Amino acid sequence: MTERVDRLVRTWIASEQEQEVEEAASEIAKGNATLLDLVKSLGEYLTAEEDDLRTKGVEFLSLVIAKCPPEKLNRQSVRVLTAFYCGKLEDTETIIPALKGLVTLTKLPAFTSTDAVEVIRAIFANVKMKVLIQSQRFTVFTVVDNLVARYREALKALGDEFLHAYINLADGEKDPRNLMLAFAIDRVLLIEFDVQKHIEDLFNITFCYFPITFRPPPNDPYGISAEDLKAALRGTLHANPAFGPLAIPLFLEKLTAGSPVTKKDTLDTLDICLPVYGPVVARENARKLWNCLKLEIFQPTDNVTEEKALKTTQVLIQTIYSAEEGTKSDNAEIEGLAKDACDECMQILREPEKSQAQHAIKVLCAFMSTTPSVARFTLARAVPHLVKLFLNPDELPNRAPTLRLLSDLIEASRKSTAHDPEILPEEGNVPLSPYKDEVLGVLTVGLKTPASALPAIDGLKSMTQTTGLLTDEELGFVVHNVNDILQRDEDESEISDATLDLLCTISTFAPSHVAGNTLPLLFTALPDKAPPREAETDRLRYWRTLAYLKKLCTQSDLFETLVVRLSTKLDLICIPSTSSDDQSADDLEPSAAYAHSILKTLADVLSAKIEQGDADVVKYIDRLVPRLYNLFIYSALFADSKDMPATDPRLLAVVAQIITLITQTLTTVRQETFVVAVFSAYLNGNTSQLAQGIQKIPVDKTFAPLQANAPTAQKNLVVLFSAAVVALHKEVSLPVPDERALLDNLLQWTVGPAENALQREAVIHLISAILNRHAEKLDVFVSVDITDFWKTQIADATIPVDSRRRAILTFTWVTKALLVRGHPTAMSNVDRLFELFDDEIVNWDAARAIGRIPGPDKILTKRNHAVTRILYAQKYCNAVLPRIVEGAKASQSTRQNAFLVALAALIRSVPKSTYTDQMASLIPLLLRGLELPDNEIRASVIDTLQAAAASSGKDNSLLAEHAASLVSTMLKNSLVVQMPSVRVRVSALRYLATLPDVVRYDVLHPQKATVVRELAKVLDDPKRAVRKEAVEAR
């Protein structure tokens, strides 16, 4: 095999191809050749007189051993190769390939400490870094890094010889790639080697790079950022405490005369260096450092530098005083920088209204998170001073800023004790404890005045959140005092919001105080009867009270109280007393509005609790839902004999929301129990299991809302039937013998007995929810009943047009229920809707249906446990959009307009990403859509064009191509004489204002005169919103 190695060597010397290196390494790895064979084959080149051949010989050897398995290089081979490469370092022509070989050797298991010493001495003796290029110097640093990482003890034994030589080697390096390695080596030397004699030299070769000003070139292939270099350098700068006396003067210089970027870098570096340099160095330089730092705090150039200066001040104080912490008693006087700085800040705090006081309190707040002794000293100086200042009659105008300073300090104190929430502080060990009575006193006084209420509330919030500070009795005292704010009639939303936030905070760990003090006050403020129409003030008061309750009562105990109390209020409002039986119909509106507000409060709190993932929501299927069904069924049964507020359709919509929200959270088993009671009531008239409350449902009254001759009030209650079913899990079986028969009856109910949109929509949602969950069991309904429904209610042109339109709506929801779950019949139904495009009476309704089918809704959702397939809307769009575009281009008149209507509806229903790539073919069609006599379609088209323009960026060639048409069409739609819809006029003007941002000036310039002239007419529009957009567009 020697001949093969010879051939590979000769070939590589001639061509320098990677293939020969791979093959030579492979031969050695397979055992077909040895390193000795390789060296023999290279012999004439390794000793050649010609520099080029000699260099190539060493290069080839280095490349091959780099690819050889480590086990092929035994101890003897490594020893021989090490000696060989060290010798080649003396030859200026072979130094580079020799270093490459040493990079490989120094990583090998057979390489020893003796070899390491030989290699490092050879490098120091022969390598002159100044004459090498970057990549070659990188190789040198790599060899040194390998040796330092693996043979540290051997290098330590060399002592000053190694350190002195390395310092000379590394001095003057500038390339970022090499510096990353050099800094890593420096750090190890500074931490693990005895560098005391060389500390100044090491300081010179490291601190000369501070601060890092490197900016990587564009598309930097090496990926070294300025932050990488800064982090590596900082690792070196804080590696040895002996750097302290040398480094601090340099840092002071950079803080005094550096740029903002340099100052930030210096502050970050000080943060990690000061603890290492130690308390002696920090104490010696404390005053100089503080003078620089306070300049950045009290006269900040920007907020970031100010924050960093405060952080560095904290680190400085911690470094100075941490060592003394265990040796001082709690009452020992603080001396030095902390005392001096505190005195300076206290002097400034004598004028709390001045802007400098804000900076001074920040310094004191920073002290709170240093050491316990400094924190106690700071509070002992600042809190009594601020309390005294607040109570001083001469300082009455400055109470608000004084409380703001105090509340900031309280919050800092809270943060200083909040490091480990698992460990409760010992009794009396909370820094603020000695002053809490005085502080509570001034904060509660501050609550009484609107100007100082906000900082007072913030201070109280921080106190209540400080673990171990306030007793349970004191928490009750706080709640009692803030309750007064909620009882004021003044509309101070900011203060009341802050108050509610405080009470919500307290309710998370001490709900009994809010339940026992706050809630009774709020419930008392709610009247038992609705205020009359003219009592606007009373109405505003109950709105405000309900808003407070909504924010307060998400905690489980408080929500339980809320449900009980508001349910009772609902009964009082919605069930007229005997003495008020003669109330007129006009009195119903205030009662219905009041009941609506109460129900909306319950619905909103439930939504918030579900968002939070509260587990207690499920129990209200027993505690709230039966009472609601009881109230509304009772009201419907008596609606024919007396006026009942609970028959108002607006109330039913909110109750339906509550029922659905609670049903969503139930398990499958509990849903099955509930749905049995619902179906028993609605299909069999047995309300005893479903409706339970104060009012007893009379046995002589029949509850049959699905009967064709049922009163309207009862029929309206199908909304609550639907609400209970739309959120069922698919595993829940409906308690009926034949689901197909049920759905078919409901389908016929929508076109027959249903009297209004409320009833019809509820039953449509009911049908779609059941069909979506159980389509696999309803093949006959899907294939036969829906087909019959189509033929008899939609396709039959003799049916009244309104009935056909309502049937199309039902058909749309049925199709949607199937589409969402990926049922193949859905697209067959869409084909039927396309067939209606020739019918001039309902073709637009069919077109809108096609567009709306994939749109978002609140019924067939994941939260309601609907069966959904991923990307169903995108798949639908991909199937239907090409057909619509083709039809809009090829059809004539009536059909063409129907396709345009379908396009406008579809692009409004699906995500923008589904049609963005087809905008070139869509824009001409959308422009024709703006000629259709339907304001809703026009507004939808303009909104689509607006969204496309906003996402297209500058110089949009597609819009430029249609610029003239777009401008003229938008101008027509912005004039009141041609467009009565305010929404369309506003949208058109907004689009005009967008065009200059996305179309080149030279394209739009010819339109300028026309636009300015026409917009002048719009300035006389009767609507202010339109005039405002016209001004913006001009």
Coordinates of C-alpha atoms in Angstrom, one line a residue, residues 208-509:
C208 CA -6.5 48.5 26.9
Y209 CA -9.5 47.1 25.2
F210 CA -12.0 48.8 27.5
P211 CA -14.5 50.0 26.5
I212 CA -15.3 47.7 23.5
T213 CA -16.1 49.9 20.5
F214 CA -16.2 47.1 17.9
R215 CA -19.0 47.1 15.4
P216 CA -19.4 43.9 13.3
P217 CA -19.4 44.4 9.5
P218 CA -22.6 43.8 7.6
N219 CA -23.3 40.1 7.0
D220 CA -20.4 39.2 9.4
P221 CA -19.8 35.5 8.7
Y222 CA -18.1 34.9 12.1
G223 CA -21.1 36.1 14.1
I224 CA -19.2 37.9 16.8
S225 CA -21.1 40.8 18.2
A226 CA -20.0 43.7 20.3
E227 CA -21.9 42.1 23.2
D228 CA -20.0 38.9 22.9
L229 CA -16.7 40.8 23.1
K230 CA -17.9 42.9 26.0
A231 CA -19.0 39.8 28.0
A232 CA -15.7 38.1 27.3
L233 CA -13.7 41.2 28.3
R234 CA -15.8 41.6 31.5
G235 CA -15.0 38.0 32.4
T236 CA -11.4 39.0 32.4
L237 CA -11.7 42.4 34.1
H238 CA -13.3 40.9 37.2
A239 CA -11.2 37.7 37.3
N240 CA -8.7 39.0 39.9
P241 CA -9.1 41.3 42.9
A242 CA -5.7 42.7 42.4
F243 CA -7.0 44.6 39.3
G244 CA -9.0 46.9 41.6
P245 CA -6.6 49.7 42.4
L246 CA -5.5 49.9 38.8
A247 CA -9.0 49.6 37.3
I248 CA -11.0 52.0 39.4
P249 CA -9.2 55.2 38.1
L250 CA -9.8 54.0 34.5
F251 CA -13.5 53.5 35.2
L252 CA -13.7 56.9 36.8
E253 CA -12.2 58.4 33.7
K254 CA -14.7 56.7 31.4
L255 CA -17.6 57.8 33.6
T256 CA -16.4 61.4 33.6
A257 CA -15.5 61.9 30.0
G258 CA -17.1 59.0 28.1
S259 CA -19.9 58.9 25.6
P260 CA -23.4 57.7 26.8
V261 CA -22.6 54.3 25.4
T262 CA -19.3 54.2 27.2
K263 CA -20.9 55.2 30.4
K264 CA -23.5 52.4 30.2
D265 CA -20.7 49.9 29.5
T266 CA -18.6 51.2 32.4
L267 CA -21.6 51.0 34.8
D268 CA -22.4 47.4 33.7
T269 CA -18.7 46.5 34.2
L270 CA -18.5 48.1 37.6
D271 CA -21.5 46.1 38.7
I272 CA -19.6 42.8 38.2
C273 CA -16.1 44.1 39.2
L274 CA -16.8 45.8 42.5
P275 CA -17.8 42.7 44.5
V276 CA -14.6 41.0 43.3
Y277 CA -12.3 44.0 43.9
G278 CA -13.6 43.9 47.5
P279 CA -14.7 46.3 50.2
V280 CA -11.2 47.8 50.8
V281 CA -10.9 49.1 47.2
A282 CA -14.6 50.1 47.2
R283 CA -14.3 52.0 50.4
E284 CA -11.1 53.8 49.3
N285 CA -12.8 55.0 46.1
A286 CA -16.3 55.4 47.4
R287 CA -16.5 59.2 47.4
K288 CA -15.0 59.5 43.9
L289 CA -17.4 56.8 42.5
W290 CA -20.4 58.4 44.3
N291 CA -19.6 61.8 42.8
C292 CA -19.6 60.3 39.3
L293 CA -22.7 58.2 39.9
K294 CA -24.8 60.9 41.5
L295 CA -24.2 63.1 38.4
E296 CA -25.8 60.4 36.3
I297 CA -28.7 60.0 38.8
F298 CA -29.5 63.7 39.6
Q299 CA -28.8 65.0 36.1
P300 CA -29.6 62.0 33.9
T301 CA -29.1 62.1 30.1
D302 CA -31.5 59.2 29.7
N303 CA -33.5 56.8 31.8
V304 CA -31.4 53.8 31.0
T305 CA -28.2 55.4 32.3
E306 CA -30.0 56.6 35.4
E307 CA -31.2 53.1 36.1
K308 CA -27.7 51.7 35.6
A309 CA -26.1 54.3 37.9
L310 CA -28.6 53.4 40.6
K311 CA -27.8 49.7 40.2
T312 CA -24.1 50.5 40.4
T313 CA -24.7 52.6 43.6
Q314 CA -26.5 49.5 45.1
V315 CA -23.5 47.3 44.2
L316 CA -21.1 49.8 45.7
I317 CA -23.0 50.0 49.0
Q318 CA -23.4 46.2 49.1
T319 CA -19.7 45.7 48.5
I320 CA -18.7 48.2 51.3
Y321 CA -21.1 47.1 53.9
S322 CA -21.8 43.3 53.3
A323 CA -18.6 42.3 55.1
E324 CA -19.6 44.2 58.2
E325 CA -23.2 42.9 58.3
G326 CA -22.5 40.0 60.7
T327 CA -20.4 42.0 63.1
K328 CA -22.7 45.0 63.7
S329 CA -25.7 45.1 66.0
D330 CA -29.1 46.1 64.7
N331 CA -28.8 49.6 66.3
A332 CA -25.2 50.3 65.3
E333 CA -24.7 53.6 63.5
I334 CA -23.8 53.4 59.8
E335 CA -20.7 55.4 58.8
G336 CA -19.1 56.2 55.5
L337 CA -20.7 56.5 52.1
A338 CA -24.1 55.2 53.0
K339 CA -24.4 57.9 55.7
D340 CA -23.0 60.7 53.6
A341 CA -25.2 59.8 50.6
C342 CA -28.2 59.5 52.8
D343 CA -27.6 62.9 54.3
E344 CA -27.3 64.4 50.9
C345 CA -30.6 62.9 49.8
M346 CA -32.3 63.9 53.1
Q347 CA -31.3 67.5 52.5
I348 CA -32.9 67.4 49.0
L349 CA -36.1 65.8 50.4
R350 CA -36.8 68.9 52.5
E351 CA -38.4 70.2 49.3
P352 CA -40.5 67.2 48.2
E353 CA -42.2 69.2 45.4
K354 CA -38.9 69.8 43.5
S355 CA -37.9 67.4 40.7
Q356 CA -34.6 66.6 42.5
A357 CA -36.6 64.9 45.3
Q358 CA -37.7 62.2 42.8
H359 CA -34.0 61.4 42.1
A360 CA -33.1 61.5 45.8
I361 CA -35.9 59.0 46.7
K362 CA -34.6 56.7 44.0
V363 CA -31.2 56.6 45.7
L364 CA -32.8 55.8 49.0
C365 CA -35.0 53.1 47.4
A366 CA -31.8 51.6 45.9
F367 CA -30.3 51.5 49.4
M368 CA -33.2 49.3 50.6
S369 CA -32.0 46.4 48.5
T370 CA -28.4 46.5 49.7
T371 CA -27.8 45.2 53.2
P372 CA -30.2 44.9 56.1
S373 CA -28.3 47.4 58.2
V374 CA -28.2 50.0 55.4
A375 CA -31.9 49.4 54.8
R376 CA -32.8 49.9 58.4
F377 CA -30.6 53.0 58.6
T378 CA -32.3 54.5 55.4
L379 CA -35.8 53.9 56.8
A380 CA -34.8 55.4 60.2
R381 CA -33.7 58.6 58.5
A382 CA -36.3 58.9 55.7
V383 CA -39.6 57.7 57.1
P384 CA -39.8 59.9 60.2
H385 CA -38.7 62.8 58.1
L386 CA -41.4 62.3 55.4
V387 CA -44.1 61.7 58.1
K388 CA -43.1 64.8 59.9
L389 CA -43.1 66.7 56.6
F390 CA -46.6 65.4 55.8
L391 CA -48.0 66.5 59.2
N392 CA -46.4 69.9 59.1
P393 CA -49.2 72.5 58.5
D394 CA -46.8 74.7 56.6
E395 CA -46.3 71.9 54.1
L396 CA -50.0 71.3 53.4
P397 CA -49.7 72.0 49.6
N398 CA -46.9 69.5 49.4
R399 CA -48.7 66.5 50.9
A400 CA -49.3 64.8 47.6
P401 CA -45.6 64.8 46.5
T402 CA -44.6 63.8 50.0
L403 CA -46.8 60.8 50.0
R404 CA -45.5 59.9 46.5
L405 CA -42.0 59.8 47.9
L406 CA -43.1 57.8 50.9
S407 CA -45.0 55.3 48.9
D408 CA -42.0 54.7 46.6
L409 CA -39.9 54.0 49.7
I410 CA -42.5 51.6 51.1
E411 CA -42.5 49.7 47.8
A412 CA -38.7 49.5 47.8
S413 CA -38.9 48.2 51.4
R414 CA -41.4 45.6 50.2
K415 CA -39.2 44.5 47.3
S416 CA -36.2 44.2 49.7
T417 CA -38.0 41.6 51.8
A418 CA -39.7 39.7 48.9
H419 CA -36.7 37.6 47.8
D420 CA -37.9 34.3 49.1
P421 CA -41.7 34.0 49.5
E422 CA -41.4 30.6 51.1
I423 CA -39.6 32.0 54.2
L424 CA -41.7 34.2 56.4
P425 CA -39.8 37.0 58.1
E426 CA -39.3 36.7 61.9
E427 CA -41.5 38.8 64.2
G428 CA -40.3 42.4 64.1
N429 CA -37.7 41.6 61.4
V430 CA -39.6 43.5 58.6
P431 CA -37.6 46.8 58.1
L432 CA -40.8 48.9 58.1
S433 CA -42.3 47.4 61.2
P434 CA -41.1 50.1 63.7
Y435 CA -42.8 52.9 61.6
K436 CA -46.0 51.1 60.4
D437 CA -48.4 52.9 62.8
E438 CA -47.2 56.4 61.8
V439 CA -47.1 55.4 58.1
L440 CA -50.6 53.9 58.2
G441 CA -51.8 57.1 59.8
V442 CA -50.5 59.5 57.2
L443 CA -51.6 57.2 54.3
T444 CA -55.1 57.0 55.6
V445 CA -55.2 60.8 56.0
G446 CA -53.9 61.1 52.5
L447 CA -56.9 59.0 51.3
K448 CA -59.3 61.8 52.2
T449 CA -58.0 64.3 49.6
P450 CA -58.2 63.5 45.9
A451 CA -54.8 65.1 45.2
S452 CA -53.0 62.7 47.5
A453 CA -55.3 59.7 47.3
L454 CA -53.4 57.9 44.5
P455 CA -49.9 57.9 46.2
A456 CA -51.7 57.0 49.5
I457 CA -53.4 54.0 47.8
D458 CA -50.1 52.9 46.2
G459 CA -48.4 53.1 49.6
L460 CA -51.1 51.0 51.3
K461 CA -50.9 48.5 48.5
S462 CA -47.2 48.0 49.1
M463 CA -47.8 47.7 52.8
T464 CA -50.5 45.1 52.4
Q465 CA -48.2 43.1 50.1
T466 CA -45.2 43.2 52.5
T467 CA -45.2 39.8 54.1
G468 CA -45.5 39.9 57.8
L469 CA -45.9 43.6 58.2
L470 CA -49.7 44.2 58.8
T471 CA -51.8 42.2 61.2
D472 CA -55.2 40.9 60.2
E473 CA -56.8 43.7 62.2
E474 CA -54.7 46.3 60.4
L475 CA -55.7 44.9 57.0
G476 CA -59.3 45.4 58.1
F477 CA -58.5 49.0 59.1
V478 CA -57.1 49.6 55.6
V479 CA -60.1 48.1 53.9
H480 CA -62.4 50.2 56.1
N481 CA -60.6 53.4 55.1
V482 CA -60.5 52.8 51.3
N483 CA -64.1 51.9 51.3
D484 CA -64.9 55.6 51.8
I485 CA -63.5 56.3 48.3
L486 CA -65.9 53.9 46.7
Q487 CA -68.8 55.6 48.4
R488 CA -68.1 59.0 46.9
D489 CA -70.3 60.2 44.1
E490 CA -67.5 62.1 42.3
D491 CA -66.4 60.5 39.0
E492 CA -62.7 60.0 39.8
S493 CA -62.1 56.9 37.7
E494 CA -58.3 56.8 38.2
I495 CA -58.6 56.9 42.0
S496 CA -61.5 54.4 42.1
D497 CA -59.6 52.0 39.8
A498 CA -56.5 52.2 42.0
T499 CA -58.8 51.6 45.1
L500 CA -60.3 48.5 43.4
D501 CA -56.9 47.3 42.5
L502 CA -55.9 47.6 46.2
L503 CA -59.0 45.8 47.4
C504 CA -58.5 43.0 44.7
T505 CA -54.9 42.6 46.0
I506 CA -56.1 42.2 49.6
S507 CA -58.9 39.8 48.5
T508 CA -56.3 37.4 47.2
F509 CA -55.0 36.7 50.7

